[in-house]
C-alpha positions as semicolon CSV with decimal commas, in nm:
position;residue;x (nm);y (nm);z (nm)
1;Q;10,985;9,016;10,188
2;V;10,794;9,269;10,033
3;Q;10,996;9,480;9,774
4;L;10,899;9,783;9,567
5;V;10,940;9,767;9,199
6;E;10,989;10,069;9,023
7;S;10,934;10,165;8,670
8;G;10,939;10,468;8,442
9;G;11,257;10,631;8,475
10;G;11,462;10,747;8,142
11;L;11,589;11,037;7,943
12;V;11,358;11,298;7,876
13;Q;11,367;11,659;7,676
14;A;11,297;11,965;7,895
15;G;10,930;12,057;7,869
16;G;10,816;11,677;7,837
17;S;10,663;11,436;8,045
18;L;10,730;11,111;8,229
19;R;10,542;10,880;8,462
20;L;10,711;10,689;8,743
21;S;10,537;10,373;8,898
22;C;10,602;10,182;9,197
23;A;10,429;9,871;9,303
24;P;10,496;9,634;9,586
25;S;10,601;9,294;9,530
26;G;10,377;9,177;9,776
27;I;10,065;9,291;9,959
28;I;10,130;9,531;10,223
29;F;9,882;9,630;10,471
30;S;9,831;9,940;10,698
31;I;10,004;10,163;10,469
32;N;10,018;10,526;10,613
33;Y;10,149;10,674;10,298
34;M;10,353;10,621;9,975
35;G;10,558;10,903;9,832
36;W;10,883;10,973;9,597
37;Y;11,219;11,114;9,697
38;R;11,479;11,231;9,469
39;Q;11,828;11,299;9,487
40;A;12,056;11,483;9,253
41;P;12,426;11,443;9,216
42;G;12,613;11,600;9,500
43;K;12,280;11,717;9,699
44;Q;12,075;11,562;9,986
45;R;11,763;11,359;9,929
46;E;11,450;11,548;9,925
47;L;11,085;11,443;9,937
48;V;10,916;11,502;9,590
49;A;10,536;11,402;9,675
50;R;10,344;11,184;9,902
51;I;10,011;11,069;9,937
52;T;9,818;10,909;10,237
53;S;9,589;10,657;10,284
54;G;9,338;10,912;10,293
55;G;9,440;11,058;9,986
56;T;9,594;11,389;10,139
57;T;9,865;11,488;9,893
58;N;10,200;11,700;9,983
59;Y;10,436;11,854;9,720
60;A;10,760;12,005;9,755
61;D;10,733;12,349;9,653
62;S;10,973;12,307;9,333
63;V;10,738;12,075;9,182
64;K;10,419;12,189;9,260
65;G;10,174;12,270;8,960
66;R;10,399;12,032;8,746
67;F;10,392;11,669;8,926
68;T;10,106;11,476;9,031
69;I;10,113;11,196;9,268
70;S;9,833;10,902;9,263
71;R;9,749;10,572;9,379
72;D;9,566;10,263;9,272
73;Y;9,436;10,143;9,601
74;P;9,371;9,802;9,494
75;K;9,725;9,718;9,375
76;N;9,886;9,955;9,611
77;T;10,046;10,101;9,318
78;V;10,190;10,483;9,326
79;Y;10,222;10,670;9,041
80;L;10,406;11,024;8,992
81;Q;10,320;11,190;8,651
82;M;10,583;11,428;8,600
83;N;10,511;11,725;8,352
84;S;10,709;12,023;8,240
85;L;11,022;11,892;8,338
86;K;11,323;12,067;8,394
87;P;11,698;11,980;8,360
88;E;11,714;12,032;8,781
89;D;11,453;11,759;8,791
90;T;11,731;11,546;8,689
91;A;11,798;11,308;8,987
92;V;11,748;10,962;9,118
93;Y;11,403;10,904;9,215
94;Y;11,302;10,656;9,489
95;C;10,985;10,508;9,617
96;N;10,882;10,501;9,930
97;V;10,598;10,316;10,147
98;V;10,546;10,417;10,530
99;T;10,346;10,167;10,752
100;P;10,302;10,187;11,104
101;S;10,625;9,964;11,185
102;L;10,807;9,967;10,840
103;N;10,964;10,193;10,586
104;Y;11,010;10,033;10,257
105;W;11,231;10,173;9,983
106;G;11,253;10,129;9,602
107;K;11,625;10,069;9,434
108;G;11,549;10,405;9,264
109;T;11,524;10,495;8,913
110;L;11,726;10,765;8,705
111;V;11,527;11,059;8,559
112;T;11,747;11,253;8,318
113;V;11,583;11,588;8,172
114;S;11,813;11,708;7,902
115;S;11,773;12,102;7,796
C-alpha cells in the first residue's frame, strides 16, 4: 500500500519561509496531479496549489506570488516553497496525489506562522 510521507512543517515567524515536501512510499504510476491542501482551525479544507503531470500549476489567490509548487519527476516528490508567510497561513497542510483511479492523502503537517 502506497503512503504519502510529508515533512517540512513547523513554526516560523511572519515574513519567513518554509518548504514542505511529500514523497510516496512507493512508486505511483499515471499521476494526474500532485498538490497541497490546507485546513485552518474552524475552516474548511482548501486547495493551496497543485501541479499536473504536464507541469501546469494552479494556486489559490491567497498564496499567488508567495508560494511555489514543484515536482521531482524521477521520485514523484512534490514540494511547496512558502515565502513571505503570514499568520493566516497557519494550518495543517495535506499532500494530495490524484491518479486516474485513486486519490491519495498525506496525514498532514502543521505549519504555524507567528506574528
